[in-house]
């Protein structure tokens, strides 16, 4: 019997893959940068709490500087300095690329923004 005759296995693999990407996306956007972690800890964490309950996985992904490989049983959530959208994000890659283009196209509007913008240090 091949995999096509076992749709539950295919669905389980797809779900696992999308879940991994969702976790890694949160980590990429919030957890890999000090300023983003601070933003999460001091603003977004409060908004993410409901009825006094805070999702500890979200806190570890977005507000913690430690390596996240310990978060998964098979250790597939390795933090990297660079990602390949096709390999690392087959489901969410196109959306993350749109987000990256938007952020990259933003220009500093005042001297404070220019001072804090670390994308292009030679522009100074």
PDB file of C-alpha atoms in Angstrom:
ATOM      1  CA  UNK A   1       0.000   0.000   0.000  1.00  0.00           C
ATOM      2  CA  UNK A   2       1.497   3.365  -0.961  1.00  0.00           C
ATOM      3  CA  UNK A   3       1.119   6.770   0.720  1.00  0.00           C
ATOM      4  CA  UNK A   4      -1.688   7.827  -1.629  1.00  0.00           C
ATOM      5  CA  UNK A   5      -3.818   5.056  -0.225  1.00  0.00           C
ATOM      6  CA  UNK A   6      -3.207   6.356   3.292  1.00  0.00           C
ATOM      7  CA  UNK A   7      -4.546   9.937   3.258  1.00  0.00           C
ATOM      8  CA  UNK A   8      -4.291  10.178   7.043  1.00  0.00           C
ATOM      9  CA  UNK A   9      -0.475   9.923   6.822  1.00  0.00           C
ATOM     10  CA  UNK A  10      -0.317  12.613   4.153  1.00  0.00           C
ATOM     11  CA  UNK A  11      -2.633  14.881   6.127  1.00  0.00           C
ATOM     12  CA  UNK A  12      -0.632  14.313   9.315  1.00  0.00           C
ATOM     13  CA  UNK A  13       2.630  15.188   7.523  1.00  0.00           C
ATOM     14  CA  UNK A  14       1.096  18.326   5.996  1.00  0.00           C
ATOM     15  CA  UNK A  15      -0.282  19.401   9.368  1.00  0.00           C
ATOM     16  CA  UNK A  16       3.075  18.787  11.058  1.00  0.00           C
ATOM     17  CA  UNK A  17       4.849  20.763   8.337  1.00  0.00           C
ATOM     18  CA  UNK A  18       2.460  23.723   8.590  1.00  0.00           C
ATOM     19  CA  UNK A  19       2.645  23.708  12.389  1.00  0.00           C
ATOM     20  CA  UNK A  20       6.454  23.733  12.229  1.00  0.00           C
ATOM     21  CA  UNK A  21       6.356  26.652   9.795  1.00  0.00           C
ATOM     22  CA  UNK A  22       3.915  28.577  11.969  1.00  0.00           C
ATOM     23  CA  UNK A  23       6.201  28.177  14.988  1.00  0.00           C
ATOM     24  CA  UNK A  24       9.279  29.093  12.991  1.00  0.00           C
ATOM     25  CA  UNK A  25       7.466  32.142  11.535  1.00  0.00           C
ATOM     26  CA  UNK A  26       6.707  33.457  15.012  1.00  0.00           C
ATOM     27  CA  UNK A  27      10.332  32.904  15.941  1.00  0.00           C
ATOM     28  CA  UNK A  28      11.602  34.596  12.790  1.00  0.00           C
ATOM     29  CA  UNK A  29       9.402  37.678  13.169  1.00  0.00           C
ATOM     30  CA  UNK A  30       9.570  38.178  16.933  1.00  0.00           C
ATOM     31  CA  UNK A  31      12.228  36.026  18.545  1.00  0.00           C
ATOM     32  CA  UNK A  32      15.421  36.353  16.542  1.00  0.00           C
ATOM     33  CA  UNK A  33      15.922  40.067  17.076  1.00  0.00           C
ATOM     34  CA  UNK A  34      16.503  41.785  20.422  1.00  0.00           C
ATOM     35  CA  UNK A  35      14.218  44.733  19.643  1.00  0.00           C
ATOM     36  CA  UNK A  36      11.458  42.404  18.467  1.00  0.00           C
ATOM     37  CA  UNK A  37      11.760  40.302  21.621  1.00  0.00           C
ATOM     38  CA  UNK A  38      11.474  43.454  23.713  1.00  0.00           C
ATOM     39  CA  UNK A  39       8.408  44.549  21.756  1.00  0.00           C
ATOM     40  CA  UNK A  40       6.824  41.170  22.392  1.00  0.00           C
ATOM     41  CA  UNK A  41       7.678  41.073  26.102  1.00  0.00           C
ATOM     42  CA  UNK A  42       6.536  44.611  26.909  1.00  0.00           C
ATOM     43  CA  UNK A  43       3.547  45.043  24.566  1.00  0.00           C
ATOM     44  CA  UNK A  44       2.381  42.006  22.648  1.00  0.00           C
ATOM     45  CA  UNK A  45       2.601  39.531  25.527  1.00  0.00           C
ATOM     46  CA  UNK A  46      -0.137  41.424  27.384  1.00  0.00           C
ATOM     47  CA  UNK A  47      -2.331  41.417  24.294  1.00  0.00           C
ATOM     48  CA  UNK A  48      -1.735  37.696  23.799  1.00  0.00           C
ATOM     49  CA  UNK A  49      -2.902  36.859  27.324  1.00  0.00           C
ATOM     50  CA  UNK A  50      -6.491  35.836  27.793  1.00  0.00           C
ATOM     51  CA  UNK A  51      -8.319  35.523  31.108  1.00  0.00           C
ATOM     52  CA  UNK A  52      -5.023  35.591  32.996  1.00  0.00           C
ATOM     53  CA  UNK A  53      -3.546  32.753  30.919  1.00  0.00           C
ATOM     54  CA  UNK A  54      -0.393  33.314  28.895  1.00  0.00           C
ATOM     55  CA  UNK A  55       0.687  30.788  26.282  1.00  0.00           C
ATOM     56  CA  UNK A  56       4.141  29.718  27.474  1.00  0.00           C
ATOM     57  CA  UNK A  57       5.104  28.323  24.060  1.00  0.00           C
ATOM     58  CA  UNK A  58       4.457  31.731  22.537  1.00  0.00           C
ATOM     59  CA  UNK A  59       6.558  33.343  25.263  1.00  0.00           C
ATOM     60  CA  UNK A  60       9.435  30.936  24.551  1.00  0.00           C
ATOM     61  CA  UNK A  61       9.214  31.482  20.802  1.00  0.00           C
ATOM     62  CA  UNK A  62       8.847  35.254  20.793  1.00  0.00           C
ATOM     63  CA  UNK A  63      10.284  36.558  24.020  1.00  0.00           C
ATOM     64  CA  UNK A  64      13.266  34.349  24.669  1.00  0.00           C
ATOM     65  CA  UNK A  65      16.748  34.596  23.182  1.00  0.00           C
ATOM     66  CA  UNK A  66      17.596  30.937  23.812  1.00  0.00           C
ATOM     67  CA  UNK A  67      17.844  28.418  21.009  1.00  0.00           C
ATOM     68  CA  UNK A  68      14.450  26.967  20.097  1.00  0.00           C
ATOM     69  CA  UNK A  69      15.613  23.551  18.938  1.00  0.00           C
ATOM     70  CA  UNK A  70      14.533  22.188  22.306  1.00  0.00           C
ATOM     71  CA  UNK A  71      10.915  23.053  21.541  1.00  0.00           C
ATOM     72  CA  UNK A  72      10.295  20.137  19.239  1.00  0.00           C
ATOM     73  CA  UNK A  73      10.614  16.416  19.746  1.00  0.00           C
ATOM     74  CA  UNK A  74      12.540  15.937  16.520  1.00  0.00           C
ATOM     75  CA  UNK A  75      14.534  19.184  16.911  1.00  0.00           C
ATOM     76  CA  UNK A  76      13.498  20.514  13.494  1.00  0.00           C
ATOM     77  CA  UNK A  77      13.070  24.109  14.673  1.00  0.00           C
ATOM     78  CA  UNK A  78      16.617  25.277  14.234  1.00  0.00           C
ATOM     79  CA  UNK A  79      17.154  28.987  14.284  1.00  0.00           C
ATOM     80  CA  UNK A  80      19.236  30.223  11.376  1.00  0.00           C
ATOM     81  CA  UNK A  81      20.722  33.538  10.331  1.00  0.00           C
ATOM     82  CA  UNK A  82      19.360  33.054   6.801  1.00  0.00           C
ATOM     83  CA  UNK A  83      16.378  31.086   5.543  1.00  0.00           C
ATOM     84  CA  UNK A  84      15.400  29.741   2.146  1.00  0.00           C
ATOM     85  CA  UNK A  85      11.711  30.462   1.659  1.00  0.00           C
ATOM     86  CA  UNK A  86      11.229  27.434  -0.585  1.00  0.00           C
ATOM     87  CA  UNK A  87      12.997  24.968   1.704  1.00  0.00           C
ATOM     88  CA  UNK A  88      12.233  26.341   5.156  1.00  0.00           C
ATOM     89  CA  UNK A  89       8.762  27.781   4.464  1.00  0.00           C
ATOM     90  CA  UNK A  90       7.096  25.844   1.642  1.00  0.00           C
ATOM     91  CA  UNK A  91       3.608  26.887   2.844  1.00  0.00           C
ATOM     92  CA  UNK A  92       4.157  30.401   4.205  1.00  0.00           C
ATOM     93  CA  UNK A  93       7.184  31.404   2.121  1.00  0.00           C
ATOM     94  CA  UNK A  94       5.333  33.542  -0.430  1.00  0.00           C
ATOM     95  CA  UNK A  95       3.605  35.520   2.334  1.00  0.00           C
ATOM     96  CA  UNK A  96       6.852  36.003   4.229  1.00  0.00           C
ATOM     97  CA  UNK A  97       8.496  37.262   1.027  1.00  0.00           C
ATOM     98  CA  UNK A  98       5.732  39.864   0.639  1.00  0.00           C
ATOM     99  CA  UNK A  99       6.294  40.949   4.227  1.00  0.00           C
ATOM    100  CA  UNK A 100      10.046  41.141   3.642  1.00  0.00           C
ATOM    101  CA  UNK A 101       9.589  43.283   0.508  1.00  0.00           C
ATOM    102  CA  UNK A 102       7.280  45.633   2.389  1.00  0.00           C
ATOM    103  CA  UNK A 103       9.721  46.072   5.281  1.00  0.00           C
ATOM    104  CA  UNK A 104      12.696  46.461   2.935  1.00  0.00           C
ATOM    105  CA  UNK A 105      10.910  49.139   0.894  1.00  0.00           C
ATOM    106  CA  UNK A 106      10.101  51.298   3.912  1.00  0.00           C
ATOM    107  CA  UNK A 107      12.185  54.441   4.100  1.00  0.00           C
ATOM    108  CA  UNK A 108      13.252  56.268   7.225  1.00  0.00           C
ATOM    109  CA  UNK A 109      11.085  59.358   7.583  1.00  0.00           C
ATOM    110  CA  UNK A 110      13.041  61.307  10.156  1.00  0.00           C
ATOM    111  CA  UNK A 111      16.448  61.403  11.801  1.00  0.00           C
ATOM    112  CA  UNK A 112      15.378  59.133  14.668  1.00  0.00           C
ATOM    113  CA  UNK A 113      14.124  56.472  12.228  1.00  0.00           C
ATOM    114  CA  UNK A 114      17.320  56.773  10.233  1.00  0.00           C
ATOM    115  CA  UNK A 115      19.404  56.423  13.407  1.00  0.00           C
ATOM    116  CA  UNK A 116      17.547  53.261  14.467  1.00  0.00           C
ATOM    117  CA  UNK A 117      17.398  51.696  10.997  1.00  0.00           C
ATOM    118  CA  UNK A 118      20.061  48.982  10.852  1.00  0.00           C
ATOM    119  CA  UNK A 119      19.173  47.648   7.405  1.00  0.00           C
ATOM    120  CA  UNK A 120      21.617  49.832   5.477  1.00  0.00           C
ATOM    121  CA  UNK A 121      24.469  51.188   7.650  1.00  0.00           C
ATOM    122  CA  UNK A 122      26.276  52.659   4.643  1.00  0.00           C
ATOM    123  CA  UNK A 123      23.403  55.050   4.100  1.00  0.00           C
ATOM    124  CA  UNK A 124      24.703  56.998   7.070  1.00  0.00           C
TER     125      UNK A 124
END
